[in-house]
Amino acid sequence: MHTTTTRTLAIAAALTLGLTLAGCSTSNSGSDAGSSSSSTSAASAHNDQDVMFAQMMLPHHKQAVEMSDMLLAKGSGVDTDVAGLAKQIKAEQSPEFNQLTGWLKGWGEPVESEHSGMGHSMSGMMSDSDMTDLDKASAKDAGKLYLEQMIQHHKGAVDMAKTEVDKGKNTDAVAMAKSIVSSQTEQITQMQDMLASL
């Protein structure tokens, strides 16, 4: 009796999940289902710009976290304010990285594409030699170099986010883009001030 109940519950759960996924997959057909559509369907509606934003922002965020890790690995010789900012950037961008990955998987889109493969030609991305310079810099010099590189990196992210705000369709992706424009523009000013005082 217990096994039958468990099996029935498992089947019911599988059916519910199947219907939920089917509901999500039909939402990107381009036609609006009207006010009767659930918030889940509305949130999963997206266009090509949303996909490109997510695919391009992933390697961008990944590199920002790598740059922050490189700086923090240099230890106590790094300027404390710069190290604090690096920790803040990591704390903000790591969860966004997971969110972007989740959206692409939910939309049935590849996490990596020709956009993410463009790597260093993408706006604000550091080249291999830039990354090597940061990695090899002394703790004392790394703070200044990190700020100079991250200002350029943030400017690239802000440009990509502004395009998403203007042309994106997915409400969650546009909300993240607005947050990136706001927080990273603020951090650019903060980093320019820090650079001037080093």
Phi, psi and omega in degrees: 000314181299319181295321179297316179298315179299316181295318179299317179296319180297318179295317179299318179295318180295319178296317179299314179297317180299317179293321179297313180295320179297321179297320180291320187289337180276348186286344181263021180285349177100338179268137179281131182280356179087188186291344182283347181292145181286164180295332179296315179295318181297319181291330183271352176296132183208167176233183182298326179297319178299317181296314181296319178302311182295316182293326181276328181287333179302304179294333179295310178297319181301317181292322179299321178292319178299316179298318180294319178298318179301315181295312184295333179292344181281352171080206191289349179286347180282140176310131187296324179293319180293318178298320178297319178294319179300319178296320180295316179298317177299315183296327180279320190273334179298312178295324179296324178302313180294323179295314180300316179298315180299318179297312182300317178295318179296328179276355182072028181252151178293142179290325176249144180215188177296334179292310182291335178285345181293338173051249191290343179281350179289146184306121176085355182285143177277147177279171177301320181291326175299315181294321178296317179302316180293318181297322184271348183296148177291161180304322182293316183278337186298323181301314180294314181296318178302313181298314180299316181290318184290331175298313178297318180299312180297320180300319177296318180294320180296319178299315180295320181292322179296322177297319179296318179300319182286321191243350182286160181245325185290124186298322180291319180294319178294321178297317178297318180299317178298320179296319179296315179302313183293305186291320184282332174295319178297318180292328177299313178299316179300316182291324177296320177295316180297320181297319180295332184266353181283000000 
